CSV table of N, CA and C in Angstrom, one decimal:
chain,number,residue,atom,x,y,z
A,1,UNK,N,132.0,-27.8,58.0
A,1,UNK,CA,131.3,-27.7,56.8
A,1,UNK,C,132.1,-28.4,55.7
A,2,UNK,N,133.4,-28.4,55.7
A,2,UNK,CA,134.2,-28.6,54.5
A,2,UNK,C,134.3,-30.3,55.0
A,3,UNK,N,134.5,-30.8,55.9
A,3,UNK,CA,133.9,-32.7,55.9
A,3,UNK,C,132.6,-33.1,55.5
A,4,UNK,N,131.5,-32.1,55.7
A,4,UNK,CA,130.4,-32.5,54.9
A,4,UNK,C,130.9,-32.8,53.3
A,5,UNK,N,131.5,-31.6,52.7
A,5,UNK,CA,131.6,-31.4,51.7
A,5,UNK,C,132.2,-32.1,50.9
A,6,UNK,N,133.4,-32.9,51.5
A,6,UNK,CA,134.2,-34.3,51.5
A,6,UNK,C,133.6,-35.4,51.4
A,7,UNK,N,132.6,-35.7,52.4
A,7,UNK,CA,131.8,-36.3,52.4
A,7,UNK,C,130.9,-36.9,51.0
A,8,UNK,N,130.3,-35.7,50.5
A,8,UNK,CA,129.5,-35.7,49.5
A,8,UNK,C,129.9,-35.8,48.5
A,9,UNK,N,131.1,-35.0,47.9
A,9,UNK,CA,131.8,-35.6,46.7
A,9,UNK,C,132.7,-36.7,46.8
A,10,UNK,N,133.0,-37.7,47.9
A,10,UNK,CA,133.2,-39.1,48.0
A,10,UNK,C,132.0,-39.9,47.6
A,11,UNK,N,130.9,-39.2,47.9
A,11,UNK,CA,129.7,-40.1,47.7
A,11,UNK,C,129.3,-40.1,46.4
A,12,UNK,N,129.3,-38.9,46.0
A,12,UNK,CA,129.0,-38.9,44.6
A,12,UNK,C,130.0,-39.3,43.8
A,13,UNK,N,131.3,-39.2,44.3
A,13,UNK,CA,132.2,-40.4,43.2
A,13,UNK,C,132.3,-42.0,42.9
A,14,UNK,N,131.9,-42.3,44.5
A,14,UNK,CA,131.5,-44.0,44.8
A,14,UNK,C,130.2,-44.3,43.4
A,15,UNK,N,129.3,-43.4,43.8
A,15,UNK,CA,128.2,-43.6,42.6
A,15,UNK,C,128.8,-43.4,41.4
A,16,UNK,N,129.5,-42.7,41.0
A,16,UNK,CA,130.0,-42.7,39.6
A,16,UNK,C,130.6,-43.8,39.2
A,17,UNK,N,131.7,-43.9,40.0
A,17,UNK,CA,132.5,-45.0,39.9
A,17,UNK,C,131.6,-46.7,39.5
A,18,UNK,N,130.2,-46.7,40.0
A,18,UNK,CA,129.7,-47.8,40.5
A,18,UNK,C,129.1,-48.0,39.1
A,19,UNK,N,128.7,-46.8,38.6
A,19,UNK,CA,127.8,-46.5,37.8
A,19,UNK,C,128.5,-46.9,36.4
A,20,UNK,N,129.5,-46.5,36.2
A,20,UNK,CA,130.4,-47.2,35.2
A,20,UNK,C,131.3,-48.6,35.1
A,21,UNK,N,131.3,-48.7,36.0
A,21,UNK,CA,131.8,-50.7,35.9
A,21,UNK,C,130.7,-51.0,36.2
A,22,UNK,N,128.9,-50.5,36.3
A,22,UNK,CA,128.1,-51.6,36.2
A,22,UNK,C,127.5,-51.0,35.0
A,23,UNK,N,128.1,-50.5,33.7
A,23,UNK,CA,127.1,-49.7,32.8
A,23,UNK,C,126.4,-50.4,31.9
A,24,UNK,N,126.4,-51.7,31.9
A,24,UNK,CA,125.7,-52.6,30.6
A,24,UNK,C,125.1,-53.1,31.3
A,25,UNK,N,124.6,-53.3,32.6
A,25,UNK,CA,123.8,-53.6,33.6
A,25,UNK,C,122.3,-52.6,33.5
A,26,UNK,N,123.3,-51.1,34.1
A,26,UNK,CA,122.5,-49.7,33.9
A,26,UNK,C,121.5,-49.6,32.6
A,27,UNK,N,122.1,-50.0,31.2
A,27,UNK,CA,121.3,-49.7,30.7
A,27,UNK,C,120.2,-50.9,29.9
A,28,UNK,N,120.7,-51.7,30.5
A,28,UNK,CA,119.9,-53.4,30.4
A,28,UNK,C,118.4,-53.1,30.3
A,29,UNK,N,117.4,-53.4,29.6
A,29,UNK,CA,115.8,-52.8,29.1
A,29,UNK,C,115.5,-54.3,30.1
A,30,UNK,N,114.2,-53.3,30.7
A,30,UNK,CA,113.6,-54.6,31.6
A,30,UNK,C,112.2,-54.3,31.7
A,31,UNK,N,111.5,-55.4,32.0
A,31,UNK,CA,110.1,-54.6,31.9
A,31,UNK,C,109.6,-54.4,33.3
A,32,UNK,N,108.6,-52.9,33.1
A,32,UNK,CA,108.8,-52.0,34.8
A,32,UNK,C,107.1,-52.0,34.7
A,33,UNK,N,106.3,-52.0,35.4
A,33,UNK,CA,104.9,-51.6,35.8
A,33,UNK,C,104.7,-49.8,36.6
A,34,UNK,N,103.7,-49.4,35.6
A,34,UNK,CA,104.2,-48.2,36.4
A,34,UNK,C,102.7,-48.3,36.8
A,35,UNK,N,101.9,-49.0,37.9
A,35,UNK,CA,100.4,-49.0,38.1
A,35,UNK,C,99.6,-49.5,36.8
A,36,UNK,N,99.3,-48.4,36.0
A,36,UNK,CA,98.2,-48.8,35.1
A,36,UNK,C,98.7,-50.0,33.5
A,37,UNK,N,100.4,-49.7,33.7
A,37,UNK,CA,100.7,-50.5,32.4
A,37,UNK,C,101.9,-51.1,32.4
A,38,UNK,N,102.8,-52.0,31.7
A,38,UNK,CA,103.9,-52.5,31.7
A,38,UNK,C,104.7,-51.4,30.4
A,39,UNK,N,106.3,-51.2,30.7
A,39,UNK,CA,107.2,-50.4,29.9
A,39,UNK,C,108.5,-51.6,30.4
A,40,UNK,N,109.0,-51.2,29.1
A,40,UNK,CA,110.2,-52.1,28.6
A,40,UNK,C,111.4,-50.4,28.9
A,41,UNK,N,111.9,-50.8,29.7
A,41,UNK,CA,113.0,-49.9,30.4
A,41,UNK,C,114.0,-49.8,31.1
A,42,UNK,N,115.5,-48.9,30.6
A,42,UNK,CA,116.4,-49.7,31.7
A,42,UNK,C,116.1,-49.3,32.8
A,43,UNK,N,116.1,-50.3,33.8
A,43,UNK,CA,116.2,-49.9,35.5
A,43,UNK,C,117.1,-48.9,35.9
A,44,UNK,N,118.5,-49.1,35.6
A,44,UNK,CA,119.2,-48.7,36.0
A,44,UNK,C,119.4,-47.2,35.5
A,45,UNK,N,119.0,-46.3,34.5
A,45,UNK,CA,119.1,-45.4,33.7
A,45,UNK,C,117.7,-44.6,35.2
A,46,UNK,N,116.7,-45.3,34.9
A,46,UNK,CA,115.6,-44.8,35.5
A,46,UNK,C,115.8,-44.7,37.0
A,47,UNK,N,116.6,-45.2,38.1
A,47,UNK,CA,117.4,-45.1,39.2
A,47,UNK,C,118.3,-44.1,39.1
A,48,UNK,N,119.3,-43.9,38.3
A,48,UNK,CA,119.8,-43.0,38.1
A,48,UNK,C,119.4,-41.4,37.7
A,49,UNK,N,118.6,-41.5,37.4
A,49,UNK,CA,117.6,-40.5,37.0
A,49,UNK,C,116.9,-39.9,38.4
A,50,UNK,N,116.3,-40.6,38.9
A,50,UNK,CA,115.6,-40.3,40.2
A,50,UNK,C,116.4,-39.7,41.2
A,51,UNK,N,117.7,-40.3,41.1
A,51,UNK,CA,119.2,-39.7,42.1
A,51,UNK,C,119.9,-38.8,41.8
A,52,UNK,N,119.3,-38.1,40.7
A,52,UNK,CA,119.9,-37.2,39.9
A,52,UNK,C,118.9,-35.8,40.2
A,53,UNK,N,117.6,-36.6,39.9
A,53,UNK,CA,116.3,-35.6,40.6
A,53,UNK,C,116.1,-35.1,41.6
A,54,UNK,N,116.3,-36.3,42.9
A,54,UNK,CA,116.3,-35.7,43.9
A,54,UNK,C,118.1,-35.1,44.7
A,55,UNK,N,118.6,-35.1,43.7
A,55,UNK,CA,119.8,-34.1,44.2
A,55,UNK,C,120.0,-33.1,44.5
A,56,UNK,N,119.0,-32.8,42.6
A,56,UNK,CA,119.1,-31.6,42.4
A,56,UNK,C,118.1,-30.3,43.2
A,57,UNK,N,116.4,-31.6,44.0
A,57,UNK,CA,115.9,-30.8,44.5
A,57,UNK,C,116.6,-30.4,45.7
A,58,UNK,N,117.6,-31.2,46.6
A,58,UNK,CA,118.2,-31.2,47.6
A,58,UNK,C,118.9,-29.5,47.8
A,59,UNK,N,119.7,-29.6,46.3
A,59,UNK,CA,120.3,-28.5,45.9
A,59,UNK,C,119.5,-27.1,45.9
A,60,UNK,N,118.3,-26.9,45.4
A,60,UNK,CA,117.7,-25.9,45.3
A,60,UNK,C,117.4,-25.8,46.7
A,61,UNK,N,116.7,-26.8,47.7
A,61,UNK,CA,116.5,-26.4,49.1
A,61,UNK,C,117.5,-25.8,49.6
A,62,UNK,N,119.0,-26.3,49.9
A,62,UNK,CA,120.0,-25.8,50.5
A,62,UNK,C,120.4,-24.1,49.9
A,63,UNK,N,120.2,-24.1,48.9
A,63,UNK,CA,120.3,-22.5,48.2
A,63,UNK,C,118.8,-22.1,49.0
A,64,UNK,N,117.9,-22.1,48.6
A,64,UNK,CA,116.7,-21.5,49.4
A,64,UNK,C,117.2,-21.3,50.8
A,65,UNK,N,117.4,-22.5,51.6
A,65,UNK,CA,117.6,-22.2,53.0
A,65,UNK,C,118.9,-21.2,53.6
A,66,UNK,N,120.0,-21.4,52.6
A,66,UNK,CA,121.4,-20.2,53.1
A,66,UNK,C,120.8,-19.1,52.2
A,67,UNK,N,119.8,-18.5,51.2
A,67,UNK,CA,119.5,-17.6,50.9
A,67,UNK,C,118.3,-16.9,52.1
A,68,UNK,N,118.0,-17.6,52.5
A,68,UNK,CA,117.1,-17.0,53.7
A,68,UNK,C,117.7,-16.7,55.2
A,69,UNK,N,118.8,-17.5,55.8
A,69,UNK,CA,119.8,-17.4,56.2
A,69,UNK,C,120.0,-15.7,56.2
A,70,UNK,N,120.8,-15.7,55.3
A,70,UNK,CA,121.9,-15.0,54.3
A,70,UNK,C,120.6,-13.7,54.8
A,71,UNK,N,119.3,-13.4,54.0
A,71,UNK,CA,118.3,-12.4,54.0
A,71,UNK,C,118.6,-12.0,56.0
A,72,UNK,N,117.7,-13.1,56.6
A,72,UNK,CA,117.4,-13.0,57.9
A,72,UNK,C,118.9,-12.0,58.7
A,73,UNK,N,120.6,-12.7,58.8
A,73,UNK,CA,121.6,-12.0,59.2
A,73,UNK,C,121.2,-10.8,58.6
A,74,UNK,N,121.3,-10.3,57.5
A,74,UNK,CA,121.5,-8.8,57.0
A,74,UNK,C,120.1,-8.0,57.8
A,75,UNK,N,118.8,-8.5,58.3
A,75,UNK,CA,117.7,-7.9,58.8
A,75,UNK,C,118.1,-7.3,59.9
A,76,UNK,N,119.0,-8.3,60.9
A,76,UNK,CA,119.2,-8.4,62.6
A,76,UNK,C,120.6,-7.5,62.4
A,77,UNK,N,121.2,-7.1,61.1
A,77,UNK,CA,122.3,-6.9,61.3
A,77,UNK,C,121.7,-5.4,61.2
A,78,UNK,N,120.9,-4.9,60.8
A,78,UNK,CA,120.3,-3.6,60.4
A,78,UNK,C,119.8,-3.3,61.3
A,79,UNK,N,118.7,-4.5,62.6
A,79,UNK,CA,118.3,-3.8,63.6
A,79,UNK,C,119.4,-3.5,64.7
A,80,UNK,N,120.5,-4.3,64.2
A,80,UNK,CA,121.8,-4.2,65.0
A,80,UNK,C,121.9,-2.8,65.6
A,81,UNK,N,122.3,-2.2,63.8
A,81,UNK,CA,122.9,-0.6,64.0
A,81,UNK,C,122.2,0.2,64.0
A,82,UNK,N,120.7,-0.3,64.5
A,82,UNK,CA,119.8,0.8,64.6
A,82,UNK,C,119.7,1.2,66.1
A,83,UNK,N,119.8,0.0,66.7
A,83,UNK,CA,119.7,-0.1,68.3
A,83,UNK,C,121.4,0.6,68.9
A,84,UNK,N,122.1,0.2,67.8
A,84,UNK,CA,123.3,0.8,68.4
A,84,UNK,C,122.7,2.6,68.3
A,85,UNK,N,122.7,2.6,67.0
A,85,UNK,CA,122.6,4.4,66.4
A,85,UNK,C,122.0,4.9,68.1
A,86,UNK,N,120.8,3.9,68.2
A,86,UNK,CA,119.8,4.7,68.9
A,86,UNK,C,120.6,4.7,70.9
A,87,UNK,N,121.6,3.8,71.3
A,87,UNK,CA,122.1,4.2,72.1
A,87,UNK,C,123.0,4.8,72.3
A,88,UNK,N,123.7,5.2,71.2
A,88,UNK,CA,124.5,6.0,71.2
A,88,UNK,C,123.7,7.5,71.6
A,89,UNK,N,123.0,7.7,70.7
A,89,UNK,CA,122.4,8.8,71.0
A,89,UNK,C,121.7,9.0,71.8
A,90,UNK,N,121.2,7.9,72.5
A,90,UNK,CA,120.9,8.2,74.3
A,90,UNK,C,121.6,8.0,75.2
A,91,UNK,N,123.1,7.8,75.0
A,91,UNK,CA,124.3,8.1,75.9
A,91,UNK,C,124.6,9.7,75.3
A,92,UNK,N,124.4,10.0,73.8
A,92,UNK,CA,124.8,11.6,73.9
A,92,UNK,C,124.2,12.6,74.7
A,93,UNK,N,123.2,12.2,74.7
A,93,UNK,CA,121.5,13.0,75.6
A,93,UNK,C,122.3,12.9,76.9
A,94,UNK,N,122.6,11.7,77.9
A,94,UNK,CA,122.9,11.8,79.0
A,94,UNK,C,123.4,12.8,79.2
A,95,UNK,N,125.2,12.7,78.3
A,95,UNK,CA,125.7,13.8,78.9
A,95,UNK,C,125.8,15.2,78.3
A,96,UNK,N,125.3,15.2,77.7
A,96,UNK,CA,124.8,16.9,77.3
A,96,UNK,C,123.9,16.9,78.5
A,97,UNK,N,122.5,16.1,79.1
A,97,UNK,CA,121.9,16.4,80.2
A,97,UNK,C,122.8,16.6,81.1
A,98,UNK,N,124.1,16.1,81.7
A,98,UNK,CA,125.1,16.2,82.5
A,98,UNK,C,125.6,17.0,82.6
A,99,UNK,N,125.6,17.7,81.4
A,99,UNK,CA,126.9,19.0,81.4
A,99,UNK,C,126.1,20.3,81.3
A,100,UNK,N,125.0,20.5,81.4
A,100,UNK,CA,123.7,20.8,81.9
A,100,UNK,C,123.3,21.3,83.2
A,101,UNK,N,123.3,20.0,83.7
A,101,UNK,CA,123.1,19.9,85.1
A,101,UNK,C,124.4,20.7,86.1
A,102,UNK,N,125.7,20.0,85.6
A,102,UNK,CA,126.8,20.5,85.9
A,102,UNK,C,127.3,22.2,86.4
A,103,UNK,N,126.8,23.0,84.8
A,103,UNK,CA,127.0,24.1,84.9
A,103,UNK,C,126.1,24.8,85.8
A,104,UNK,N,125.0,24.4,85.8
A,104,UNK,CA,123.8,24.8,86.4
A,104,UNK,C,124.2,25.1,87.9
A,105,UNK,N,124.6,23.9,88.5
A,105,UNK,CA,125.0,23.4,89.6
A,105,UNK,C,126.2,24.4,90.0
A,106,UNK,N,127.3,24.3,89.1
A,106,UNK,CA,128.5,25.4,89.3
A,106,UNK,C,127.6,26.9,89.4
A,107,UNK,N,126.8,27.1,88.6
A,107,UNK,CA,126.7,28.6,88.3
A,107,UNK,C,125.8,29.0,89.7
A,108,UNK,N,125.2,27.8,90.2
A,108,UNK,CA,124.3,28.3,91.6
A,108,UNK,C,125.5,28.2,92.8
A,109,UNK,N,126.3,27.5,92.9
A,109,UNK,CA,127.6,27.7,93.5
A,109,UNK,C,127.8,29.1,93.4
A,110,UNK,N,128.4,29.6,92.5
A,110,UNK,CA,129.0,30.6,92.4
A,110,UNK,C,127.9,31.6,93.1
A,111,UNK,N,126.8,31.9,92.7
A,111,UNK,CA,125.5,32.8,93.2
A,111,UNK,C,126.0,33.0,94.5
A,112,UNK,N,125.9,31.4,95.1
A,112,UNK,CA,125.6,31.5,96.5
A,112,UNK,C,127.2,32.1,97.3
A,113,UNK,N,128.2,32.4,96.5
A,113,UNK,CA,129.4,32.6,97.0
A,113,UNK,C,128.9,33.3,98.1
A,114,UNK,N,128.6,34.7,97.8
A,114,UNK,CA,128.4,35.6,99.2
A,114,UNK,C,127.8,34.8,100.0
A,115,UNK,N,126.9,34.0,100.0
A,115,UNK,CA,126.5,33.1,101.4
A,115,UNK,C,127.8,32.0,102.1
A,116,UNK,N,128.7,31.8,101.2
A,116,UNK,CA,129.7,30.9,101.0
A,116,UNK,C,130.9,31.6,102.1
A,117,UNK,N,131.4,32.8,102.1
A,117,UNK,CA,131.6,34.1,103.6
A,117,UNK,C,131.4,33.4,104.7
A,118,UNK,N,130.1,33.4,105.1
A,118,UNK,CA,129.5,33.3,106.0
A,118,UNK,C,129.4,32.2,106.3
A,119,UNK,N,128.6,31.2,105.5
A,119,UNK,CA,129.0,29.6,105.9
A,119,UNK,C,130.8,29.1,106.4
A,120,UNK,N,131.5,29.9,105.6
A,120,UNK,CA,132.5,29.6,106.1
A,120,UNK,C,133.8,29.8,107.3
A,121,UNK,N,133.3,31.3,107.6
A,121,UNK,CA,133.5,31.6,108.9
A,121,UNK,C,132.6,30.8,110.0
A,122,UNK,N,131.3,30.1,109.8
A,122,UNK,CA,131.0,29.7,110.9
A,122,UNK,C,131.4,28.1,110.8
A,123,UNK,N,132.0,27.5,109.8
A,123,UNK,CA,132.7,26.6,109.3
A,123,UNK,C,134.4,26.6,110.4
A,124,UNK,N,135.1,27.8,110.3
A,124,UNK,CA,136.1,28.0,111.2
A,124,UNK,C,136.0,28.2,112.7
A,125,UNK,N,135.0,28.9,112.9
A,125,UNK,CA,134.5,29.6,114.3
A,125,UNK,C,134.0,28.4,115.4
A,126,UNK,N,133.8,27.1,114.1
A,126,UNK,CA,133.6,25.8,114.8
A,126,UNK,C,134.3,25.0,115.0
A,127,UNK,N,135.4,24.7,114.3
A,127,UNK,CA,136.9,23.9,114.1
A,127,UNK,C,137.5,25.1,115.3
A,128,UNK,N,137.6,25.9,115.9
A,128,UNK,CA,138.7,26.9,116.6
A,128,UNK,C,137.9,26.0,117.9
A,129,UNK,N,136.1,26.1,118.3
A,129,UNK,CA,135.8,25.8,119.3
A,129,UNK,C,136.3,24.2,119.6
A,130,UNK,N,135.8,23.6,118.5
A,130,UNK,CA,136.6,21.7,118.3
A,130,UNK,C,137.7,22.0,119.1
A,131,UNK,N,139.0,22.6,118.4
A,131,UNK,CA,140.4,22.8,119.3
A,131,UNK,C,140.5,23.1,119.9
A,132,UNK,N,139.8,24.1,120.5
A,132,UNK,CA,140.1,24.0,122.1
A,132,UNK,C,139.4,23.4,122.9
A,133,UNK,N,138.4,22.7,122.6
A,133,UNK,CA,137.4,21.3,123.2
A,133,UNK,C,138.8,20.3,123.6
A,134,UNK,N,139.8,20.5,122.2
A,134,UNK,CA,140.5,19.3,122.3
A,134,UNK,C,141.5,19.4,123.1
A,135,UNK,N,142.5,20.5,123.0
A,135,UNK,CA,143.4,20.7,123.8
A,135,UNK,C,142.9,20.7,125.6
A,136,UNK,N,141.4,21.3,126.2
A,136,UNK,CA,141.2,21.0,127.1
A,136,UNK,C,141.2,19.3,127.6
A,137,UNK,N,140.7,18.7,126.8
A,137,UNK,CA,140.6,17.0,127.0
A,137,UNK,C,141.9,16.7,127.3
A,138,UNK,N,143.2,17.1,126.2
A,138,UNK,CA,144.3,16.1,126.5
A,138,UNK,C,145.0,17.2,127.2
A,139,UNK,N,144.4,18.3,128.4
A,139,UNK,CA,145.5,18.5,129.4
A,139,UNK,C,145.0,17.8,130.7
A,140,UNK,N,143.5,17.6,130.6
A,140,UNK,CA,143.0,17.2,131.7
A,140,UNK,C,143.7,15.4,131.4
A,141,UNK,N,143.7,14.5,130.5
A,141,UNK,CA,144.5,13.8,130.8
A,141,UNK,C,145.3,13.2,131.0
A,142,UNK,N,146.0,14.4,130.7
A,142,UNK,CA,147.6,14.8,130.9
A,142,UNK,C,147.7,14.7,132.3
A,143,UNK,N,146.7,15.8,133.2
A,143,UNK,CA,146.7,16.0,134.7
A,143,UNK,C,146.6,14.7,134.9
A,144,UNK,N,145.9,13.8,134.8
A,144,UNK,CA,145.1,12.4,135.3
A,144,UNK,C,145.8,11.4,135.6
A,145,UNK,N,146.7,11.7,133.8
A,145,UNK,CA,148.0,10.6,133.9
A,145,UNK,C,148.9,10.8,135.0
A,146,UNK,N,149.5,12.3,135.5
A,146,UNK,CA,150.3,12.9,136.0
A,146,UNK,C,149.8,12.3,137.9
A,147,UNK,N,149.0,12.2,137.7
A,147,UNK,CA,147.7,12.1,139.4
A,147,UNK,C,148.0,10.8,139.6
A,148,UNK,N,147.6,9.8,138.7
A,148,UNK,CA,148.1,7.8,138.3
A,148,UNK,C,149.5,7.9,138.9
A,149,UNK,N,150.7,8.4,138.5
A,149,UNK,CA,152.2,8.4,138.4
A,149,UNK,C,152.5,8.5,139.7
A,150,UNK,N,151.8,9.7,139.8
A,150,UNK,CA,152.2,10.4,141.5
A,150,UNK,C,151.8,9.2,142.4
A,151,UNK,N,150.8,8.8,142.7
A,151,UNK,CA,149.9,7.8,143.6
A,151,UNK,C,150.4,6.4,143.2
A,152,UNK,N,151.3,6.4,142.1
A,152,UNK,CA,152.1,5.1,142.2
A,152,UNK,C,153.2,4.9,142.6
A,153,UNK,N,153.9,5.6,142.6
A,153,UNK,CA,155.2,6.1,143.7
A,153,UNK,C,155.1,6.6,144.9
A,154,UNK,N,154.0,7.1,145.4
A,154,UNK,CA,154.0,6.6,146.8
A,154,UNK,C,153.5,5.4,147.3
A,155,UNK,N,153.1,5.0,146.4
A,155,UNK,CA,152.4,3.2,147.5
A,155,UNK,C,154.2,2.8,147.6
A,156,UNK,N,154.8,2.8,146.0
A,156,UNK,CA,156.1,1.7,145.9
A,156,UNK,C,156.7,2.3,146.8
A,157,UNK,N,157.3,4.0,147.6
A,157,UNK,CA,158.2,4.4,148.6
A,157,UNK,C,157.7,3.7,150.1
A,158,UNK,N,155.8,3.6,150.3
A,158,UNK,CA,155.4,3.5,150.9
A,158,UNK,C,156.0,1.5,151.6
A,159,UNK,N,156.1,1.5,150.5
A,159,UNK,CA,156.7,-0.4,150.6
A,159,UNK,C,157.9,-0.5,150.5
A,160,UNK,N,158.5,0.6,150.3
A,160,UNK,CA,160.4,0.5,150.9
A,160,UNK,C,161.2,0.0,149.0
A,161,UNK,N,160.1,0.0,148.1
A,161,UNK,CA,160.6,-1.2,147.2
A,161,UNK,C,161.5,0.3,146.6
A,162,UNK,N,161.1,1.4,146.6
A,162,UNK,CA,162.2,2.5,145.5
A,162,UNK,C,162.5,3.2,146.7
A,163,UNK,N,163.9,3.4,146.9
A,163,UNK,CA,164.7,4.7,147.4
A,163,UNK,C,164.1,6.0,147.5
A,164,UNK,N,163.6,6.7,148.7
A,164,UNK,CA,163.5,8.2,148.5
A,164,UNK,C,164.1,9.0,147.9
A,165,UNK,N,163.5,10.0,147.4
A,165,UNK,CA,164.4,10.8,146.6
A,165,UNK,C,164.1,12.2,147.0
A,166,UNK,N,164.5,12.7,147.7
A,166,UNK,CA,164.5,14.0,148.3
A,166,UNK,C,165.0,15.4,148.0
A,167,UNK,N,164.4,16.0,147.4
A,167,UNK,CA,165.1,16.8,146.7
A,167,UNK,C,165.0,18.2,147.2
């Protein structure tokens, strides 16, 4: 923005500048037709005039358009914190619904404690059967392994390759 702005008051000083080393030019009377009639007028005064006119409309557009600008941001900035207000307050809803739900949830817990006994002894009564499921497994492959060992030492005595051991 601020090289526009450079811009323009170079420009408008080239025309200044231009405008006074050509000023006995500028104000030189000449005769102008305006359609219906002839006028004895300086050209240059009347150019200058028109550049001065339409500057100034240029000016009032640019103020219209950053005042509309300017309106429009403060509108969006209003729907801004309305949409904020409004989700904030339907993130407070969530968790008040959450802490709601929560307690609810604890307080039916708690109810069901005395069922909570019961589910839990047969919770343990099942883990005791698991362990001894388990410990049966790893003696039988304890045996199995021990059955493998045995029947490999006698093929190798059986082939002379290991020493008897007699005990």
């Amino acid at each position: 923005m601020r090289v526009a702005i450079v811009l323009l008051l170079l420009v408008l000083a080239g025309t200044a500048a231009f405008v006074t080393l050509n000023w006995g030019a500028v104000i030189t009377p000449v005769d102008l037709s305006l359609g219906v009639g002839m006028v004895k007028m300086p050209l240059g005064l009347v150019m200058l005039g028109l550049l001065l006119a339409i500057t100034a409309l240029f000016l009032v557009f640019v103020l219209f358009l950053q005042t509309s600008v300017l309106l429009e941001t403060r509108r969006q900035a209003k729907e801004i914190r309305a949409s904020r207000d409004l989700a904030d307050q339907a993130e407070a809803s969530r968790f008040t619904e959450l802490r709601s739900f929560l307690e609810a949830e604890f307080a039916g817990r708690g109810a069901q404690k005395g069922d909570s006994g019961a589910s839990q002894a047969a919770v343990l009564e099942r883990m005791e059967r698991l362990e001894q499921g388990l410990r049966v497994l790893i003696e039988q492959s304890g045996n199995g392994l021990a059955a493998h060992i045995g029947e490999l030492e006698d093929r190798l005595e059986k082939a002379s390759v290991l020493p008897v051991d007699r005990r």
